PDB file of C-alpha atoms in Angstrom:
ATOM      1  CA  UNK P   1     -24.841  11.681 -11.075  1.00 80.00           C
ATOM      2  CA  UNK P   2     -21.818   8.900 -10.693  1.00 90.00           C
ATOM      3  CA  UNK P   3     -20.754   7.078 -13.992  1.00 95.00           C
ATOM      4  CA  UNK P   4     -21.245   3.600 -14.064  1.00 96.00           C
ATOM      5  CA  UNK P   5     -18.140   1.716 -14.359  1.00 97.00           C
ATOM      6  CA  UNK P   6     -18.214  -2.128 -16.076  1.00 96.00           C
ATOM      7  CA  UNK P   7     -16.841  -4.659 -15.238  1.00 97.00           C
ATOM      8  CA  UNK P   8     -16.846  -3.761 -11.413  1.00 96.00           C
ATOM      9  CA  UNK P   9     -13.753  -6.561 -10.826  1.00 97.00           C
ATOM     10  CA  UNK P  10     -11.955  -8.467 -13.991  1.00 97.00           C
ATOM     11  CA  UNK P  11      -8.982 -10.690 -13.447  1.00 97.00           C
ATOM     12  CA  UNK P  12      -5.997 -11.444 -16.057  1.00 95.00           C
ATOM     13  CA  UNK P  13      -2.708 -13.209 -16.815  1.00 96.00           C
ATOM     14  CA  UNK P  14      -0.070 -11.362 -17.948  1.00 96.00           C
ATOM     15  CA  UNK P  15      -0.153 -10.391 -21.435  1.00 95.00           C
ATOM     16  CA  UNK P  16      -3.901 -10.596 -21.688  1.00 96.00           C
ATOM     17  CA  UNK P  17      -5.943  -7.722 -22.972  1.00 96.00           C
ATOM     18  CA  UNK P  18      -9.148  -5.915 -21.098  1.00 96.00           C
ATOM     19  CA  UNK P  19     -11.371  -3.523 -21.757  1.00 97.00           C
ATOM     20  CA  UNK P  20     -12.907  -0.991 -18.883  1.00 98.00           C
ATOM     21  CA  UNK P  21     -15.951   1.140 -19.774  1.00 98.00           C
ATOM     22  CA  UNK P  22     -17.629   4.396 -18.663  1.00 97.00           C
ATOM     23  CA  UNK P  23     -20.898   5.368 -18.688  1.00 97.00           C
ATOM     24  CA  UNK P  24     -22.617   8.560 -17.747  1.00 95.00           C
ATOM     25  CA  UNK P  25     -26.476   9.665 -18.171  1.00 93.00           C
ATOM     26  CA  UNK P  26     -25.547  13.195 -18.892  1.00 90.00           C
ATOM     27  CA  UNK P  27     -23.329  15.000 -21.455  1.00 88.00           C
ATOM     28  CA  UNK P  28     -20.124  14.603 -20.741  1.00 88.00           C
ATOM     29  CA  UNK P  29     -17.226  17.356 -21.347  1.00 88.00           C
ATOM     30  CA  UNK P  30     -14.132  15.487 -20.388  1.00 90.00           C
ATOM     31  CA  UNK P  31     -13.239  12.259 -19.153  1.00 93.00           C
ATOM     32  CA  UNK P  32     -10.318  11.347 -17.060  1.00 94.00           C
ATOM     33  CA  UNK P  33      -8.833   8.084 -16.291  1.00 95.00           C
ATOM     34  CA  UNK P  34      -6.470   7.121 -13.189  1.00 95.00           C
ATOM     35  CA  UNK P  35      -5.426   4.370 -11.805  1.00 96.00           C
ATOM     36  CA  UNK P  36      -5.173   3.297  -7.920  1.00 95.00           C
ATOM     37  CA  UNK P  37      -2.782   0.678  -6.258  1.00 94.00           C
ATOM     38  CA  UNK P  38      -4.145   0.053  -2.604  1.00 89.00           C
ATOM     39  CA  UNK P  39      -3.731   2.446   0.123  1.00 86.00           C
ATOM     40  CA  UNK P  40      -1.776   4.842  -2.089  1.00 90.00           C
ATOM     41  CA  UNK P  41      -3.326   7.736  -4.107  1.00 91.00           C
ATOM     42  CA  UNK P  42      -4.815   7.655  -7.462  1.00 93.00           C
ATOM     43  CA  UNK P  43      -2.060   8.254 -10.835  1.00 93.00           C
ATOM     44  CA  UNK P  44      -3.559  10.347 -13.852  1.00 92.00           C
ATOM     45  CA  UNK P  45      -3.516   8.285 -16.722  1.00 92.00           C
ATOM     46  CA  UNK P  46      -4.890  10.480 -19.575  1.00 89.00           C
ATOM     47  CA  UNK P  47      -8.009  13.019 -20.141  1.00 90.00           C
ATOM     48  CA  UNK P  48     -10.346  12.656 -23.202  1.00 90.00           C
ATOM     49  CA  UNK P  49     -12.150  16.152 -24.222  1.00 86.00           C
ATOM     50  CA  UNK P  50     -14.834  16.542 -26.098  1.00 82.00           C
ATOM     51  CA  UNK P  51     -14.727  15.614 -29.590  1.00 73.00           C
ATOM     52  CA  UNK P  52     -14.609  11.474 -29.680  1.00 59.00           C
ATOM     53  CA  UNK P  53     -10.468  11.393 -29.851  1.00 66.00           C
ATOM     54  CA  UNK P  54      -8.980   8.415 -28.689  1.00 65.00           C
ATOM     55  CA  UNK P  55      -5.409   8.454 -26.795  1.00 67.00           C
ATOM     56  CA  UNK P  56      -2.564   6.048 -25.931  1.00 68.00           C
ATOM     57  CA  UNK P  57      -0.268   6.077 -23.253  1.00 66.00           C
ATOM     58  CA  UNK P  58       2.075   3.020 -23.634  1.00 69.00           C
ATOM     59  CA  UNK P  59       0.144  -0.072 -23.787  1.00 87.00           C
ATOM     60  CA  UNK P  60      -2.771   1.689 -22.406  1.00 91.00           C
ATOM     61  CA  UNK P  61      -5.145   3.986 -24.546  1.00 92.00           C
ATOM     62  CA  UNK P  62      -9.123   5.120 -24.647  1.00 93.00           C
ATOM     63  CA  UNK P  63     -11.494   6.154 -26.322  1.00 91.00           C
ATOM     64  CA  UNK P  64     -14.291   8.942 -25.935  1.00 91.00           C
ATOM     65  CA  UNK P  65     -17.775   8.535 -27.510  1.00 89.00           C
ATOM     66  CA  UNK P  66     -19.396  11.862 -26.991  1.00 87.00           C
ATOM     67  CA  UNK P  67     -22.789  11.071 -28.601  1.00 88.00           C
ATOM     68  CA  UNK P  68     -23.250   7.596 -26.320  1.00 90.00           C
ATOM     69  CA  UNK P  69     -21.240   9.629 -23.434  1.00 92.00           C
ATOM     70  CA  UNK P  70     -19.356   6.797 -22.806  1.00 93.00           C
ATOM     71  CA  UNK P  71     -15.600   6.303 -22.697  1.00 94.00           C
ATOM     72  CA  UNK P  72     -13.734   2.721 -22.947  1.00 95.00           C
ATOM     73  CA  UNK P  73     -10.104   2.323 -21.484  1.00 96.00           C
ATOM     74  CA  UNK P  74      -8.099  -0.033 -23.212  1.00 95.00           C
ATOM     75  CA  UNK P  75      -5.542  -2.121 -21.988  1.00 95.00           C
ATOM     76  CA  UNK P  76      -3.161  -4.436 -24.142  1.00 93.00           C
ATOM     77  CA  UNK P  77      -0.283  -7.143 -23.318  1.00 91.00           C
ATOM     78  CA  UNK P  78      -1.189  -6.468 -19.454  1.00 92.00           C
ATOM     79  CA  UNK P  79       2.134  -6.061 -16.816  1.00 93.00           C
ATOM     80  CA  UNK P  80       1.369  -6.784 -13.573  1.00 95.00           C
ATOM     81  CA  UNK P  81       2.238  -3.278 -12.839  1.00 93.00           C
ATOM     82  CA  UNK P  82      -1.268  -2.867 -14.452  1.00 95.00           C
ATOM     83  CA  UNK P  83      -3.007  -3.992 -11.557  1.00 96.00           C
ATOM     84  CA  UNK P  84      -4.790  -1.524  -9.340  1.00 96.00           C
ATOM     85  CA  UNK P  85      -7.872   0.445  -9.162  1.00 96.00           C
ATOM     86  CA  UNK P  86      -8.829   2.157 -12.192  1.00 97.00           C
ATOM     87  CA  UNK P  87     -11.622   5.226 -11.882  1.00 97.00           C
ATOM     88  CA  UNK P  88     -13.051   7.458 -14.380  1.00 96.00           C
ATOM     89  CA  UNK P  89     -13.815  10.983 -13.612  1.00 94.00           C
ATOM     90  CA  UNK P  90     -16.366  12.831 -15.526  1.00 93.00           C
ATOM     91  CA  UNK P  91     -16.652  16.286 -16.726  1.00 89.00           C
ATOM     92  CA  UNK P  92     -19.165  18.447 -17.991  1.00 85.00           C
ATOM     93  CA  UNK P  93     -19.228  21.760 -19.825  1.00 81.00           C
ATOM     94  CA  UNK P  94     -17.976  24.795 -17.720  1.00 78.00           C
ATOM     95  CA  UNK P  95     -17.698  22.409 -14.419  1.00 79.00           C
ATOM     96  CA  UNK P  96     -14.965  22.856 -12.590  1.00 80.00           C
ATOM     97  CA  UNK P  97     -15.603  19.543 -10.571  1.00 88.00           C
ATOM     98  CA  UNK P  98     -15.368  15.843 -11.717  1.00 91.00           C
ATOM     99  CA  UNK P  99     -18.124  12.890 -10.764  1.00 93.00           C
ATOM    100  CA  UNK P 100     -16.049   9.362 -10.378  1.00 95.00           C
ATOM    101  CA  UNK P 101     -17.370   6.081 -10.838  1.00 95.00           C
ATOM    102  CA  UNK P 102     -17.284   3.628  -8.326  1.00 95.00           C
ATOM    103  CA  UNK P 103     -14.200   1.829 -10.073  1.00 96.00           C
ATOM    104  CA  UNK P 104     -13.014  -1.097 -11.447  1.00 97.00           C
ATOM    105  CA  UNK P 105     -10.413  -3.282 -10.120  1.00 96.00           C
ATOM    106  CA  UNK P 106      -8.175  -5.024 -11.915  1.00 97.00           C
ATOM    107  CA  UNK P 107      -5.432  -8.077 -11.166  1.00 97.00           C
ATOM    108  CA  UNK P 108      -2.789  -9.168 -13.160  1.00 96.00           C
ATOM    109  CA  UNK P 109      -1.783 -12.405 -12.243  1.00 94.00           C
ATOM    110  CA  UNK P 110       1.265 -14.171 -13.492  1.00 93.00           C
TER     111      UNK P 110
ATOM    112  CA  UNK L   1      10.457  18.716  -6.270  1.00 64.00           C
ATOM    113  CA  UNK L   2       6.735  19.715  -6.575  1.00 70.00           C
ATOM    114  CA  UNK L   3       3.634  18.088  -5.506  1.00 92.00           C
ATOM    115  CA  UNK L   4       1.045  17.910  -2.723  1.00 95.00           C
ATOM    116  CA  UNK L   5       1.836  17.413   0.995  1.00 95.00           C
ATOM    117  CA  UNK L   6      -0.768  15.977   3.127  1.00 96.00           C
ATOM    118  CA  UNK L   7      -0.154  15.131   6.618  1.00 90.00           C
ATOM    119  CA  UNK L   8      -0.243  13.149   8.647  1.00 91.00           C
ATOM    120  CA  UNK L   9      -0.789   9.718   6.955  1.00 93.00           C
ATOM    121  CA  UNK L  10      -2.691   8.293   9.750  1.00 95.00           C
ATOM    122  CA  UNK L  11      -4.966   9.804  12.843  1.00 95.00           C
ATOM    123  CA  UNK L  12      -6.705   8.703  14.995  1.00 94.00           C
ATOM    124  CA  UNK L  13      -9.475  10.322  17.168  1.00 92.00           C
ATOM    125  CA  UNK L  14     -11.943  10.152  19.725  1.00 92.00           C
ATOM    126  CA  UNK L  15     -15.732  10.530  18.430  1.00 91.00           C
ATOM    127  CA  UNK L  16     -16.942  13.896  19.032  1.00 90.00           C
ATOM    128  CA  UNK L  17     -13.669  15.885  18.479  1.00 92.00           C
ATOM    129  CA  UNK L  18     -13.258  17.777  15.374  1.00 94.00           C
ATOM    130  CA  UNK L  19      -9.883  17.047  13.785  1.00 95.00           C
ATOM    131  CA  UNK L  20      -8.372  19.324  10.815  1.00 96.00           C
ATOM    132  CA  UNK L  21      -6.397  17.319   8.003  1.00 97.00           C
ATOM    133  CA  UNK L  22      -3.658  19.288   6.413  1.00 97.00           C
ATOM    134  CA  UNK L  23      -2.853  19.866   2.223  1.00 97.00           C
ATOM    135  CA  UNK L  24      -0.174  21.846   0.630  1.00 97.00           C
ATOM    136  CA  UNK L  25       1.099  22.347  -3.096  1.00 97.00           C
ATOM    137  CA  UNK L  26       3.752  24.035  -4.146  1.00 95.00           C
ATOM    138  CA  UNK L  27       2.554  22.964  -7.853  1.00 93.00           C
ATOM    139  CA  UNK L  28       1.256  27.264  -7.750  1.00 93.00           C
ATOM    140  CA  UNK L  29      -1.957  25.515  -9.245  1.00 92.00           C
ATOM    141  CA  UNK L  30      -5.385  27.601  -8.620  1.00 92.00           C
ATOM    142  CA  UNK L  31      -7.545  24.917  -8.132  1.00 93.00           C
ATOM    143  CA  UNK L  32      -7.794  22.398  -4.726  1.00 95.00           C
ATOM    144  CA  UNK L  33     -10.015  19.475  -3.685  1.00 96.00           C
ATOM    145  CA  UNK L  34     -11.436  17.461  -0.810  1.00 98.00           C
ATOM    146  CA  UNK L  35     -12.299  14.101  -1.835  1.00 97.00           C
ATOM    147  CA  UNK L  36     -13.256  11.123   1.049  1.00 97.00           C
ATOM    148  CA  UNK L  37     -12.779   7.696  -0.302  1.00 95.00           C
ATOM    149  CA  UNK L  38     -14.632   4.265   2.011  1.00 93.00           C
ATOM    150  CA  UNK L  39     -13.490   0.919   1.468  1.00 85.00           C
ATOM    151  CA  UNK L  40     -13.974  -0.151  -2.139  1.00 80.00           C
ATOM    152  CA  UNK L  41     -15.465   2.836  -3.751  1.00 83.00           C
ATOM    153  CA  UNK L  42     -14.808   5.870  -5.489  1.00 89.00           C
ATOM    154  CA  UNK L  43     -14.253   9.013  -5.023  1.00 94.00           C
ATOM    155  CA  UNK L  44     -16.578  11.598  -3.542  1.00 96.00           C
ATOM    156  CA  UNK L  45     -15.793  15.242  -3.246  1.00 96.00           C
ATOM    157  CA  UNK L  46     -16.139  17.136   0.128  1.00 97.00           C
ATOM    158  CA  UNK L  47     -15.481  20.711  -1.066  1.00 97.00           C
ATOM    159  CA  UNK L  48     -13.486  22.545  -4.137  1.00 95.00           C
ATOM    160  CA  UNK L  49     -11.993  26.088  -4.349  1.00 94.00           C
ATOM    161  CA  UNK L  50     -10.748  28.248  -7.308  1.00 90.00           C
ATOM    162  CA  UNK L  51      -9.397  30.905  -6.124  1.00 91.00           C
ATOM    163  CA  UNK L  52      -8.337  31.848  -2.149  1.00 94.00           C
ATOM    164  CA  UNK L  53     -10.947  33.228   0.040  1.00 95.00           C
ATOM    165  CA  UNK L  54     -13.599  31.154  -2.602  1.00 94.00           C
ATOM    166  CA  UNK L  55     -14.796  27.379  -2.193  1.00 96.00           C
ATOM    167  CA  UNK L  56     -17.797  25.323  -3.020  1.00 95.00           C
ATOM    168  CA  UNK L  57     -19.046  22.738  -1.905  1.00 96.00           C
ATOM    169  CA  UNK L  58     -19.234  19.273  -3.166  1.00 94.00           C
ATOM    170  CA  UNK L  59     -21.601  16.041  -3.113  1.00 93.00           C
ATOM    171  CA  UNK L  60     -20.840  15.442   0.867  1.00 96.00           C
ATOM    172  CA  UNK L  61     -20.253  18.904   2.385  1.00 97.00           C
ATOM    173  CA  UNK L  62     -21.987  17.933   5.619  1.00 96.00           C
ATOM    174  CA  UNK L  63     -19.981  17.768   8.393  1.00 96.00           C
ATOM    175  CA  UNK L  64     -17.216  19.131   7.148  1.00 97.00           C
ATOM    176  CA  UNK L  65     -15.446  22.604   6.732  1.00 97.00           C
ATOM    177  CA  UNK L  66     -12.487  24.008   4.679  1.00 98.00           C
ATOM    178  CA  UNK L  67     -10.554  26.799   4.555  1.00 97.00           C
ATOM    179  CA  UNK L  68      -8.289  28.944   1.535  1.00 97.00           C
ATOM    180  CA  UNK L  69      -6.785  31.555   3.157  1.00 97.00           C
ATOM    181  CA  UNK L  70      -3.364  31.136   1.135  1.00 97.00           C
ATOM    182  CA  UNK L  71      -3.418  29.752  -2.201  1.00 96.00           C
ATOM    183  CA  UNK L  72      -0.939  26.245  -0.926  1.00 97.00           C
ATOM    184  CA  UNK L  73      -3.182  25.535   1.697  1.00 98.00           C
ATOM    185  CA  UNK L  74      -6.592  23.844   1.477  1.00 98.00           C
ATOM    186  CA  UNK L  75      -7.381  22.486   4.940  1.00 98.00           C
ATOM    187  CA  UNK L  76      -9.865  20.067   5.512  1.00 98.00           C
ATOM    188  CA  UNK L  77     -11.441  20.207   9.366  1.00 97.00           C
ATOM    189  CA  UNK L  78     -13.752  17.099   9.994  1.00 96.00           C
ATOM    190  CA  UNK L  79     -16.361  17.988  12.392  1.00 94.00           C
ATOM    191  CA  UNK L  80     -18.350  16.525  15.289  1.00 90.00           C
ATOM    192  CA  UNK L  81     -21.210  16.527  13.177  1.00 89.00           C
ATOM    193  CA  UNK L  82     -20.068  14.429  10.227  1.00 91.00           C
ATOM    194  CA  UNK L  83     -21.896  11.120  11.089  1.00 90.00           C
ATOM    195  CA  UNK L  84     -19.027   8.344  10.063  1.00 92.00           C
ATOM    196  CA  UNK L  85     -15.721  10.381   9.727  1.00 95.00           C
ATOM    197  CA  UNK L  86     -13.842   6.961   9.336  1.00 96.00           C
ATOM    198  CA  UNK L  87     -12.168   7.222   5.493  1.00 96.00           C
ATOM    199  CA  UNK L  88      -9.689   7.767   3.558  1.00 96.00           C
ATOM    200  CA  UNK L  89      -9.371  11.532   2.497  1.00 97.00           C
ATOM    201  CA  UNK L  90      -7.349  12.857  -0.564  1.00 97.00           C
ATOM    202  CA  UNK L  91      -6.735  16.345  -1.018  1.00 97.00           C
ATOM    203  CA  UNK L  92      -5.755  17.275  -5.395  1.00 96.00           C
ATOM    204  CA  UNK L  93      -5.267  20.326  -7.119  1.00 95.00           C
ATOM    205  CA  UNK L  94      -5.563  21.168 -10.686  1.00 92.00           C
ATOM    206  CA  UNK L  95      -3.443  23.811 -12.654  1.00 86.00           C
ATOM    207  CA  UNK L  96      -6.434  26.028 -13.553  1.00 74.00           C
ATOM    208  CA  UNK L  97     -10.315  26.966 -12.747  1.00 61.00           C
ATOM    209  CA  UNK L  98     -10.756  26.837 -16.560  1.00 61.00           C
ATOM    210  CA  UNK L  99     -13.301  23.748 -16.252  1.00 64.00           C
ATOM    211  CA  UNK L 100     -12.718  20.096 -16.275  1.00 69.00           C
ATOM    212  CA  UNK L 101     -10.558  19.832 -18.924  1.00 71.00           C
ATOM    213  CA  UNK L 102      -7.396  19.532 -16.431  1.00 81.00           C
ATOM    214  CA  UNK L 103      -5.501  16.746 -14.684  1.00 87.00           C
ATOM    215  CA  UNK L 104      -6.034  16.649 -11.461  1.00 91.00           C
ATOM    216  CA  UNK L 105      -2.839  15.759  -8.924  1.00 93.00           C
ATOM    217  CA  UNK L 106      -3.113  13.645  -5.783  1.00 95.00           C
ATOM    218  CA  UNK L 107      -1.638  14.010  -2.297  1.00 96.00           C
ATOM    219  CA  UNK L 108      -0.657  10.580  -0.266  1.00 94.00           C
ATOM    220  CA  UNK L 109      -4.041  11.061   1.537  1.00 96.00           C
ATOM    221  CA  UNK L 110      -4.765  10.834   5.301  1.00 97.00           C
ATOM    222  CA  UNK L 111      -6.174   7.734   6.521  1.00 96.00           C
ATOM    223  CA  UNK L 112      -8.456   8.662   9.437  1.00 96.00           C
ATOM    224  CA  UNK L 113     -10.120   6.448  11.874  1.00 96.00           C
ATOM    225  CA  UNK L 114     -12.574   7.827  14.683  1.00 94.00           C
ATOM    226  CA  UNK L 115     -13.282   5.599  17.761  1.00 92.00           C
TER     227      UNK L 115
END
């Protein structure tokens, strides 16, 4: 079943902060995070595993809540290189396969 | 430099022809996918493989077929039968078929359009 991505569209200036979460109905194993300009393909931004860890990449970090099976993206001081698509993928235990949500899309204005 | 090759960007075809959509990686990774991606949503997978001569398939198998004869090759042939064949279609591998704990890389995709 697809996670459920909120909010579906949020718009910024620069330097602004915003928050993109993830929710899935089942247990989750992993929980990756990319990011999609238009018409190009999606760029890996960081995978969350099991065990509620939160990790940063630059200005840009999550967090993974395995017991709600949600995961929150988190992204401070926006560039407008930030803006794009941003999808989670889900994982669960001994899948090979990811489910994606639907996306959230994100502009940086200046 | 490594990555994953998918050709051509664009195609175009007639309704009722089957067209096949190329992927390579020279990334030696185990793992390959078929995703199809419409107009402001996500991503749905079309078929996986682990291992060559092995695939499964995904949420939206129907209509399509793949093939993994060689381990750098996971093509994608869009069928007759696959109702609305007009997407965007991304091809990724992964580094191993140890679950889905892996980044998964993206090719440049194929945009194809069926008229």
């Amino acid at each position: 079943q697809q996670p459920v991505q909120s909010p579906q569209a949020v718009i910024l200036r620069e330097g602004e902060d915003a928050v993109i979460n993830c929710s899935s109905s089942k247990a989750l194993y992993s929980v990756h995070w990319y990011r999609q300009k238009h018409g190009e393909a999606p760029v890996f931004l960081m995978i969350l595993l099991k065990g509620g860890e939160q990790k940063g990449h630059e200005k840009i970090s999550a967090s993974f809540n395995e017991k709600k099976q949600q995961s929150s993206l988190y992204l401070t001081a926006s560039q407008l290189s930030y803006s794009g698509t941003y999808f989670c993928g889900t994982g669960q235990q001994g899948a090979q396969k990811l489910v994606f949500g639907q996306g959230t899309r994100l502009t940086i204005n200046p | 430099d490594g990555g994953i090759t998918q050709s051509p960007k664009y195609l175009f075809r007639k309704e009722g022809q089957n067209v096949t959509l190329s992927c390579e990686q020279n990334l030696n990774h185990d793992a390959m996918y078929w995703y199809r991606q419409d107009p402001g949503q996500g991503l749905r997978l079309i078929y996986y493989s682990q291992i060559v001569n092995d695939f499964q398939k995904g949420d939206i198998a129907e209509g399509y077929s793949v093939s993994r004869e060689k381990k750098e090759s996971f093509p994608l042939t869009v069928t007759s039968a696959q109702k609305n064949p007009t997407a965007f279609y991304l091809c990724a591998s992964s580094i191993t078929t140890g679950g889905s704990g892996y980044e998964q890389y993206f090719g440049p995709g194929t945009r194809l359009t069926v008229t």
